[in-house]
MMTF fields as JSON, N, C-alpha, C and O atoms, coordinates in Angstrom:
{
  "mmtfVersion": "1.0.0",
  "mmtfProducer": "UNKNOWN",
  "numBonds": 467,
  "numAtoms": 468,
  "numGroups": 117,
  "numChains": 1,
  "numModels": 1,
  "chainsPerModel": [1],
  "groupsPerChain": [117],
  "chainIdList": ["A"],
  "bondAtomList": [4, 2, 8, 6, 12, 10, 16, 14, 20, 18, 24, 22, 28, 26, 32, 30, 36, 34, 40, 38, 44, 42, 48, 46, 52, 50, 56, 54, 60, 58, 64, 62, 68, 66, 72, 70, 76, 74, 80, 78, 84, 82, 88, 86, 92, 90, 96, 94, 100, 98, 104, 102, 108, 106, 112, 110, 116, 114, 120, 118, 124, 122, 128, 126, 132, 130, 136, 134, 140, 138, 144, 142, 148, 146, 152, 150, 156, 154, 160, 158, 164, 162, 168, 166, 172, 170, 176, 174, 180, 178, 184, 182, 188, 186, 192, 190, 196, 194, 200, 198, 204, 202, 208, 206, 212, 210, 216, 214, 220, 218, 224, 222, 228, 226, 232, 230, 236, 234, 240, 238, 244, 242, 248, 246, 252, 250, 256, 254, 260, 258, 264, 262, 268, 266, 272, 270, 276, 274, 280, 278, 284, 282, 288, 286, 292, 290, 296, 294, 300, 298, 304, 302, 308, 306, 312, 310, 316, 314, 320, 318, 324, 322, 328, 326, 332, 330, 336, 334, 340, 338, 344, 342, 348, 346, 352, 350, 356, 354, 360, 358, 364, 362, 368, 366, 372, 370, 376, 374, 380, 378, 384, 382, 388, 386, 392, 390, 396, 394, 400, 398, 404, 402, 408, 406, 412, 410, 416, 414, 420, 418, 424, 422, 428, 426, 432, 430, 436, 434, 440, 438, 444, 442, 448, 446, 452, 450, 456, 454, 460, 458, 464, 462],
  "bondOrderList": [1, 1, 1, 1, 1, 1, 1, 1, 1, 1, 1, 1, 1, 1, 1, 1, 1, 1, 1, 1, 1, 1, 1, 1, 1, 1, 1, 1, 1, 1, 1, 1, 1, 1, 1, 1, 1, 1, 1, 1, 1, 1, 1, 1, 1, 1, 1, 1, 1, 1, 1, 1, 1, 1, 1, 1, 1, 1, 1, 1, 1, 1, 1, 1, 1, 1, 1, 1, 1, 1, 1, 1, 1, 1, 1, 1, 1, 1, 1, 1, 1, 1, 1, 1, 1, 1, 1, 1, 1, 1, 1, 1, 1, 1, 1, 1, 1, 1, 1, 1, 1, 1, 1, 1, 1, 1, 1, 1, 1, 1, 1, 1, 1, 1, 1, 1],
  "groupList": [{"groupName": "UNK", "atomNameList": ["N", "CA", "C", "O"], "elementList": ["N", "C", "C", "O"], "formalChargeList": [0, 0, 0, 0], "bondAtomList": [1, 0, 2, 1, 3, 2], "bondOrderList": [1, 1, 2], "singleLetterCode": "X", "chemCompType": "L-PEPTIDE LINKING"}],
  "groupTypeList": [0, 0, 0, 0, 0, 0, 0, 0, 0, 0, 0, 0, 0, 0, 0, 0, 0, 0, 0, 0, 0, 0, 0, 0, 0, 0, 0, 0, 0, 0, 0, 0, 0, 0, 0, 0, 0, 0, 0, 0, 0, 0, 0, 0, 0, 0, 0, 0, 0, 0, 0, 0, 0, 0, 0, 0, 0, 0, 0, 0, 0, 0, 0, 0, 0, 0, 0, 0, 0, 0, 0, 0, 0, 0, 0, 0, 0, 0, 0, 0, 0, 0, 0, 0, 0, 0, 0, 0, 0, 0, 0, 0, 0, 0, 0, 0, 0, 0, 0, 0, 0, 0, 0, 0, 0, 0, 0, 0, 0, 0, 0, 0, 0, 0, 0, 0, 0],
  "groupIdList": [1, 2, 3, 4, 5, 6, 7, 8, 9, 10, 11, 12, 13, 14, 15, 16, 17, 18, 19, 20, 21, 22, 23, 24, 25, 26, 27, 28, 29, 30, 31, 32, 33, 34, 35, 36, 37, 38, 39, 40, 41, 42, 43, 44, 45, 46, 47, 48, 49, 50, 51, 52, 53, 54, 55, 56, 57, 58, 59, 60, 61, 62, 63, 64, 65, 66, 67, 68, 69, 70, 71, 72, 73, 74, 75, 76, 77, 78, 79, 80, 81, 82, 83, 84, 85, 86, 87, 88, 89, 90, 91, 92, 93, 94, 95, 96, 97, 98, 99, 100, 101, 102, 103, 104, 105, 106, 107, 108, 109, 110, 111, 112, 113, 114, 115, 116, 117],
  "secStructList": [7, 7, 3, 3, 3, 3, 3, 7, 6, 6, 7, 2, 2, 2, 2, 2, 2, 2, 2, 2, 2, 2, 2, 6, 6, 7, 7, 7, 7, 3, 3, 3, 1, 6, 6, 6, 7, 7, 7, 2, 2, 2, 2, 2, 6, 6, 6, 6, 6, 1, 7, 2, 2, 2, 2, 5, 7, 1, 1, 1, 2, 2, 2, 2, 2, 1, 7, 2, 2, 2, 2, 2, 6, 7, 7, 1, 6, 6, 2, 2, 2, 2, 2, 2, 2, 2, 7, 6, 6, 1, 5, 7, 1, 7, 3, 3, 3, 3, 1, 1, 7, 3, 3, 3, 1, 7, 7, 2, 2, 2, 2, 2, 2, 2, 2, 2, 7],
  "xCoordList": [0.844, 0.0, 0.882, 1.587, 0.82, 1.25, 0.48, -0.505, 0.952, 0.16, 1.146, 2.354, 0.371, 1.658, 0.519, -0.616, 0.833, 0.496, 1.098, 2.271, 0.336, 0.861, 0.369, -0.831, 1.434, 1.276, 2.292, 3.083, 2.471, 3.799, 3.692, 2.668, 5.387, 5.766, 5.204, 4.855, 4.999, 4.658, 2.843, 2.437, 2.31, 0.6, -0.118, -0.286, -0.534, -1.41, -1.916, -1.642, -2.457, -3.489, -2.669, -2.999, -1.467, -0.776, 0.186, 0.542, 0.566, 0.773, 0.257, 0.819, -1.095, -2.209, -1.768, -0.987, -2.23, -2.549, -1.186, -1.384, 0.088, 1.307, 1.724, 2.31, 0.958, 1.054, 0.287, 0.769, -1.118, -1.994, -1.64, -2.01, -0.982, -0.79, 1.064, 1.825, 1.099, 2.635, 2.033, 2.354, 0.998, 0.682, -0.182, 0.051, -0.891, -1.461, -0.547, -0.958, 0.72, 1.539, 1.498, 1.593, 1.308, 0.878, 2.255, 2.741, 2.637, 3.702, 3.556, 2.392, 4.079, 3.695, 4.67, 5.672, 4.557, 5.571, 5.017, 3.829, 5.991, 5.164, 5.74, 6.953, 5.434, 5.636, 5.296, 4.294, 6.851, 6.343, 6.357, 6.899, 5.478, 5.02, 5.894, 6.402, 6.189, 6.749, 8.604, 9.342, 8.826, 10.34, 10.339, 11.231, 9.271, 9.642, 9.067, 9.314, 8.074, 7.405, 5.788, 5.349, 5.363, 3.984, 4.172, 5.275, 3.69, 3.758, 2.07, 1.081, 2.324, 0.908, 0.43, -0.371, 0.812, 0.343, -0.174, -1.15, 0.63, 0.154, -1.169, -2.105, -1.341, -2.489, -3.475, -4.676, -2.894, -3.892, -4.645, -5.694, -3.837, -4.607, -5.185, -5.501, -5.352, -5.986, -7.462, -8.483, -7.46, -8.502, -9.564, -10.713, -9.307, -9.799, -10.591, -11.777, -10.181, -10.482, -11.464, -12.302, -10.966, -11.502, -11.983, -11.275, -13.051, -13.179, -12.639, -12.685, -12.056, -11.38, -11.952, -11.269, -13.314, -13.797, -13.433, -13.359, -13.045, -12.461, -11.104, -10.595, -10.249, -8.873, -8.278, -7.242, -9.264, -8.559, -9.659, -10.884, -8.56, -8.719, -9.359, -8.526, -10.362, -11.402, -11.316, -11.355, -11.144, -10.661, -9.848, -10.046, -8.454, -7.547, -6.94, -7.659, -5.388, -5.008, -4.446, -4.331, -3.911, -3.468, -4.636, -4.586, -5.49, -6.791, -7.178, -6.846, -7.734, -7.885, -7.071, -7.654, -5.745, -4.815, -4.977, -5.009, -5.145, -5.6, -6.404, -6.882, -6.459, -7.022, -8.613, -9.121, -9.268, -10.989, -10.928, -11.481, -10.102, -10.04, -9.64, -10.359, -8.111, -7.965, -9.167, -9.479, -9.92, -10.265, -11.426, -11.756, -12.093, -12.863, -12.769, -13.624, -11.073, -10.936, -10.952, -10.754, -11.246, -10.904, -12.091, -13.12, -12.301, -13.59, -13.764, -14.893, -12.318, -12.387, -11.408, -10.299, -11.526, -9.775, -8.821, -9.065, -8.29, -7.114, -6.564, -5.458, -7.657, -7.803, -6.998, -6.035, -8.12, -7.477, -6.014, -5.121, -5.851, -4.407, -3.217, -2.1, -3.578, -2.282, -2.309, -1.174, -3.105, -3.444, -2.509, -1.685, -3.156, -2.198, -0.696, -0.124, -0.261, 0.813, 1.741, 2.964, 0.87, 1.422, 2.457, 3.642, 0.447, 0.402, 0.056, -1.167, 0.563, 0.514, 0.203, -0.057, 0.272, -0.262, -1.813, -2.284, -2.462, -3.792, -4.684, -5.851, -3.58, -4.114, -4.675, -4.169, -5.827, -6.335, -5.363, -5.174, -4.992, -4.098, -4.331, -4.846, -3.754, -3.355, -4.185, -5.414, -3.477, -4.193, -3.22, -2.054, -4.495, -4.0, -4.209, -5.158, -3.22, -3.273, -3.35, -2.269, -4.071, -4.099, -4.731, -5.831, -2.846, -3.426, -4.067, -4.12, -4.56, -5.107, -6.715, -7.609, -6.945, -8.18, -7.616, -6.929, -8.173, -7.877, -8.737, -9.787, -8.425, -9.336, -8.748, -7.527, -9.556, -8.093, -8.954, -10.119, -7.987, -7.968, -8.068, -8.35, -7.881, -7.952, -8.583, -8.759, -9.171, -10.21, -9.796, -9.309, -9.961, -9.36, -11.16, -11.098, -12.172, -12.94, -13.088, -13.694, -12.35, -12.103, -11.181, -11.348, -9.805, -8.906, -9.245, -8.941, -9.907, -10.547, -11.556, -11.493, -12.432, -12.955, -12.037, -12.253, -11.073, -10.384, -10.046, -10.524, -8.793, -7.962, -8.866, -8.574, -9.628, -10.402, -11.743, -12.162, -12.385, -13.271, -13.846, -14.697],
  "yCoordList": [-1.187, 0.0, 1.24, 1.533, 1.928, 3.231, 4.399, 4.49, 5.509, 6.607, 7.523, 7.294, 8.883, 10.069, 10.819, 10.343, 12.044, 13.352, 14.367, 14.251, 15.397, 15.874, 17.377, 17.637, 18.389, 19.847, 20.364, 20.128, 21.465, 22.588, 22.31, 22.252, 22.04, 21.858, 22.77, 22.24, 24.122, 25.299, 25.768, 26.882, 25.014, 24.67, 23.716, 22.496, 24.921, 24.019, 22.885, 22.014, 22.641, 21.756, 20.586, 19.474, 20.709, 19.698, 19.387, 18.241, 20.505, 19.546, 19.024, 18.297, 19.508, 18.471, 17.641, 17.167, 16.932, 15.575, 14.884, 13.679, 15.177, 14.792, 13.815, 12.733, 14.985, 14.911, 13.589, 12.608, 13.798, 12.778, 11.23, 10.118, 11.465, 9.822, 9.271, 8.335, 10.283, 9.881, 8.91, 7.852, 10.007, 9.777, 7.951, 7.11, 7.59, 6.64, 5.697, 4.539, 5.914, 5.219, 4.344, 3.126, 5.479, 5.001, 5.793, 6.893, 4.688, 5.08, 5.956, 5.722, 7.322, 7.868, 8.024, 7.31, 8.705, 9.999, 11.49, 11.804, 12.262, 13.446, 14.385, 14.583, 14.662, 15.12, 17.136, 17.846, 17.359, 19.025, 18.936, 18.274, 19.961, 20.181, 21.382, 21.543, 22.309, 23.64, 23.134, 23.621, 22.287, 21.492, 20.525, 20.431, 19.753, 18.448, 18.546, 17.748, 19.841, 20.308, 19.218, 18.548, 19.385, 18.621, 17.938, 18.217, 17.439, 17.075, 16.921, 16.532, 17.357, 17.224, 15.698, 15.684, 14.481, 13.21, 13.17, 12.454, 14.358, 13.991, 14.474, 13.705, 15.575, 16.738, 16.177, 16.447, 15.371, 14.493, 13.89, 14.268, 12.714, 11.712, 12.052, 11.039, 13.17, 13.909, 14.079, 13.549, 14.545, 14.946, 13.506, 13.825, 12.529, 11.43, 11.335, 11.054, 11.513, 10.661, 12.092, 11.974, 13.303, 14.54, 15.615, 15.648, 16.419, 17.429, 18.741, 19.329, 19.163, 20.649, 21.417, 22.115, 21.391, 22.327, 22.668, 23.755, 20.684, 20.341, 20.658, 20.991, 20.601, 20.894, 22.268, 22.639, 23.026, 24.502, 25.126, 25.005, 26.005, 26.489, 27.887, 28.601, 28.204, 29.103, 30.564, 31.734, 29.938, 30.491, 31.316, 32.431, 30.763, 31.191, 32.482, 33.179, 33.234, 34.246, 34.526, 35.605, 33.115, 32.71, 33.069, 33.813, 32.365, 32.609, 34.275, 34.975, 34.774, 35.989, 36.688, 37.475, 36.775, 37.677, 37.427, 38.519, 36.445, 35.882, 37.326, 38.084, 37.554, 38.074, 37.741, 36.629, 38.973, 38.117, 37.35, 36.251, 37.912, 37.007, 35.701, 34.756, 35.521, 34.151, 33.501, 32.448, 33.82, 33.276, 32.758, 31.59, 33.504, 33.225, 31.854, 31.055, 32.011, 30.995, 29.724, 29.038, 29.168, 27.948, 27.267, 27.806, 26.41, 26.112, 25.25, 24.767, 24.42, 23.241, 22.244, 22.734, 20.738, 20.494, 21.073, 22.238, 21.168, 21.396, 23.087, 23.622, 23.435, 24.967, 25.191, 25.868, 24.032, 23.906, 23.417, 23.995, 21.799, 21.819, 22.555, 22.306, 23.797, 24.643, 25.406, 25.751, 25.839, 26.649, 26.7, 27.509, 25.038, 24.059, 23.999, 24.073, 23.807, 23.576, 24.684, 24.559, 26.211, 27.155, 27.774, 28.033, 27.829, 28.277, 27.053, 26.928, 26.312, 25.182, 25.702, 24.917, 26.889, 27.219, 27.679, 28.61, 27.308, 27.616, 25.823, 25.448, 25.238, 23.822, 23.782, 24.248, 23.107, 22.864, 21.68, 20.554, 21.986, 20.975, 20.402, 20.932, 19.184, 18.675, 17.851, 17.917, 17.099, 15.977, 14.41, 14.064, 13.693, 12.264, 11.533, 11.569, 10.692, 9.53, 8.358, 8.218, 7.483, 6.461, 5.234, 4.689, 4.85, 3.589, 3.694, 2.704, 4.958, 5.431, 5.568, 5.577, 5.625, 6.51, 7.963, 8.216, 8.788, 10.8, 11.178, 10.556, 12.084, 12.938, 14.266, 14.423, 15.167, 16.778, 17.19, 16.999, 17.792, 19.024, 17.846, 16.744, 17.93, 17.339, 17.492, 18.575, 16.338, 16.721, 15.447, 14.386, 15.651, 14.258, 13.323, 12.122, 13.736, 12.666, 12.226, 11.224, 13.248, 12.708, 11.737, 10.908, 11.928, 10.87, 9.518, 8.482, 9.45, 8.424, 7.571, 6.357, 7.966, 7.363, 6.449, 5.311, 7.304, 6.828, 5.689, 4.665, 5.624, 4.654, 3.876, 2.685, 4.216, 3.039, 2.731, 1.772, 3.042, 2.936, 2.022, 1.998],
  "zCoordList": [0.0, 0.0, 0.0, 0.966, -1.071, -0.507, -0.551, -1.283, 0.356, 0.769, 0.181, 0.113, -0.362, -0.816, -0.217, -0.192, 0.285, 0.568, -0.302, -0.656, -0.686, -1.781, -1.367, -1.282, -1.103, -0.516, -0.668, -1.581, 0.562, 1.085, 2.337, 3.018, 2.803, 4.197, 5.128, 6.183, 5.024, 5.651, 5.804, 6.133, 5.588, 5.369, 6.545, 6.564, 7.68, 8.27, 8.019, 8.844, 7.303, 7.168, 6.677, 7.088, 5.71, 5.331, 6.568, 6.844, 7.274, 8.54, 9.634, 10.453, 9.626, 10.242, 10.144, 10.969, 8.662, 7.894, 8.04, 8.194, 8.052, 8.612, 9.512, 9.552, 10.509, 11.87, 12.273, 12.837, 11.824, 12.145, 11.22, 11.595, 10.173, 9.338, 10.093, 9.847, 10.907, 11.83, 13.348, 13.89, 13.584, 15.015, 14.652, 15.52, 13.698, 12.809, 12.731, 12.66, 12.725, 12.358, 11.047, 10.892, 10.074, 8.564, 8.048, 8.311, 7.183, 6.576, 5.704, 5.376, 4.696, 3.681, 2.886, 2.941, 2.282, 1.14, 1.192, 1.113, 1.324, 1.484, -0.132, -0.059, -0.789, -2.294, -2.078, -1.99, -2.075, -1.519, -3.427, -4.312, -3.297, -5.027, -5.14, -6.25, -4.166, -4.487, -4.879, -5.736, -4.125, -4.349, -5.375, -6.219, -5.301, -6.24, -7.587, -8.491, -7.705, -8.937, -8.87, -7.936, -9.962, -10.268, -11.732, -12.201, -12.241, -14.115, -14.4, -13.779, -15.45, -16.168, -15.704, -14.77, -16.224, -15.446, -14.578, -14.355, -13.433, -11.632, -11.7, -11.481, -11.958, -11.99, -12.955, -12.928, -13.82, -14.757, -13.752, -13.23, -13.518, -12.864, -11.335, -10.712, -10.713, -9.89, -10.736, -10.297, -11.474, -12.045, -12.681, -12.986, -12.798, -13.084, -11.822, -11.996, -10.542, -9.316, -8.422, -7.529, -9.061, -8.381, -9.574, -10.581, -9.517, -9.99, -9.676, -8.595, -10.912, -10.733, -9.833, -9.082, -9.785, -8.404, -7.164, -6.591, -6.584, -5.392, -5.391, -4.321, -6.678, -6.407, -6.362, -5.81, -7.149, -7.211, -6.226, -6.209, -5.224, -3.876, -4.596, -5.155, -4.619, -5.349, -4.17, -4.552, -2.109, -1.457, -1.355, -0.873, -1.94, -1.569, -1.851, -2.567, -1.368, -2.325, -3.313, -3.894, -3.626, -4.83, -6.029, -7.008, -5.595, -6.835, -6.736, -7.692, -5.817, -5.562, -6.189, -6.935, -6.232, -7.143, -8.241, -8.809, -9.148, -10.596, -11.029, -10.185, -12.434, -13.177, -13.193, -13.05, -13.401, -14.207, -15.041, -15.053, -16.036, -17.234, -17.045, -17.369, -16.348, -15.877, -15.191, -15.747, -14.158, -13.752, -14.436, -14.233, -15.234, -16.036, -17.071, -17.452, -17.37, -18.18, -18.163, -19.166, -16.747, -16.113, -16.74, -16.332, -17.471, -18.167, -18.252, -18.343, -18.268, -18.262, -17.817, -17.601, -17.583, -16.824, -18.177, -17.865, -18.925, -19.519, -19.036, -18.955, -18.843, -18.673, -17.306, -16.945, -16.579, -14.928, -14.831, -14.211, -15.821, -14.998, -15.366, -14.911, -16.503, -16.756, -15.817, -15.488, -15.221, -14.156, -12.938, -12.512, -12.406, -11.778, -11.312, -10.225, -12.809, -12.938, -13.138, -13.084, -13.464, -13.459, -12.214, -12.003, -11.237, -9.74, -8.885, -8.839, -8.342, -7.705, -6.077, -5.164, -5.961, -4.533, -5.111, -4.458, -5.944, -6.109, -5.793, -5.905, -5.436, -5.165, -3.636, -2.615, -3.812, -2.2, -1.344, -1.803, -0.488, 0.115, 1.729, 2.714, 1.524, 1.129, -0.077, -0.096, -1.048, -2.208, -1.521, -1.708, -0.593, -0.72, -1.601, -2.384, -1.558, -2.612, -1.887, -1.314, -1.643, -0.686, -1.344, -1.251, -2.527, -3.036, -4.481, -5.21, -4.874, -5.703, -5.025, -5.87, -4.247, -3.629, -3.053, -2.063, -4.055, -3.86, -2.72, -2.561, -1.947, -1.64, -1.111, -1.079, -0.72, -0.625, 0.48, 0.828, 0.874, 2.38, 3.458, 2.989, 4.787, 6.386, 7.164, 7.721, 7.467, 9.026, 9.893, 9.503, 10.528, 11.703, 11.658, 11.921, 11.434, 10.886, 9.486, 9.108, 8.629, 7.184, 6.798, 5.904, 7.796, 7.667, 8.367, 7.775, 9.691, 10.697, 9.621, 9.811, 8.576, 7.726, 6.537, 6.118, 6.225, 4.993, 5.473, 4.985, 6.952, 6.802, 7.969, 8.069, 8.624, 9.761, 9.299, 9.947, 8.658, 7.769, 7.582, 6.693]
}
């Protein structure tokens, strides 16, 4: 089985989810996207398992600084994962991979479901 976590070291929430798959004593990979980059593939196959909705942080200030026009343009995944792959802090984080079951952002009853479930 493997588990990847997929964020920025410096992100609450991805060190929630850290914290809690340590304290779990679940082995992982942790994939900083800002260091190790992203590839079209990764962000591909995110999008198979998740809708662009869920992945791009619509919240955030990353998006907020975006243009109208950009933002406007997001129309569709191809649209989204250049986006993505542009601004990778416009990603909601963390994105687990658990095995190939996705799901994004942390809650200590969201993870208590995944892996005890």
């Amino acid at each position: 089985m493997t588990i990847t976590v997929y964020g920025i070291p410096n992100c609450d929430t991805v060190k929630k989810a850290r914290t809690w798959l340590t304290d779990q004593q679940q082995d992982f990979v942790f994939h900083d996207f800002k260091k190790q980059g992203l590839t079209r593939e990764i962000v591909a196959g995110w999008l198979k398992h998740l809708s662009r909705d869920v992945l791009v942080n619509r919240k955030g200030t990353t998006w907020r600084a975006l243009s109208d026009e950009r933002k406007a343009s997001i129309v569709d995944d191809e649209a989204a994962i250049a986006l993505m792959l542009e601004n990778p802090s416009v990603i909601k984080r963390p994105v687990l991979d658990n095995n190939g079951a996705f799901s994004v952002g942390f809650s200590d009853a969201q993870y208590q479901q995944i892996f005890n479930g």
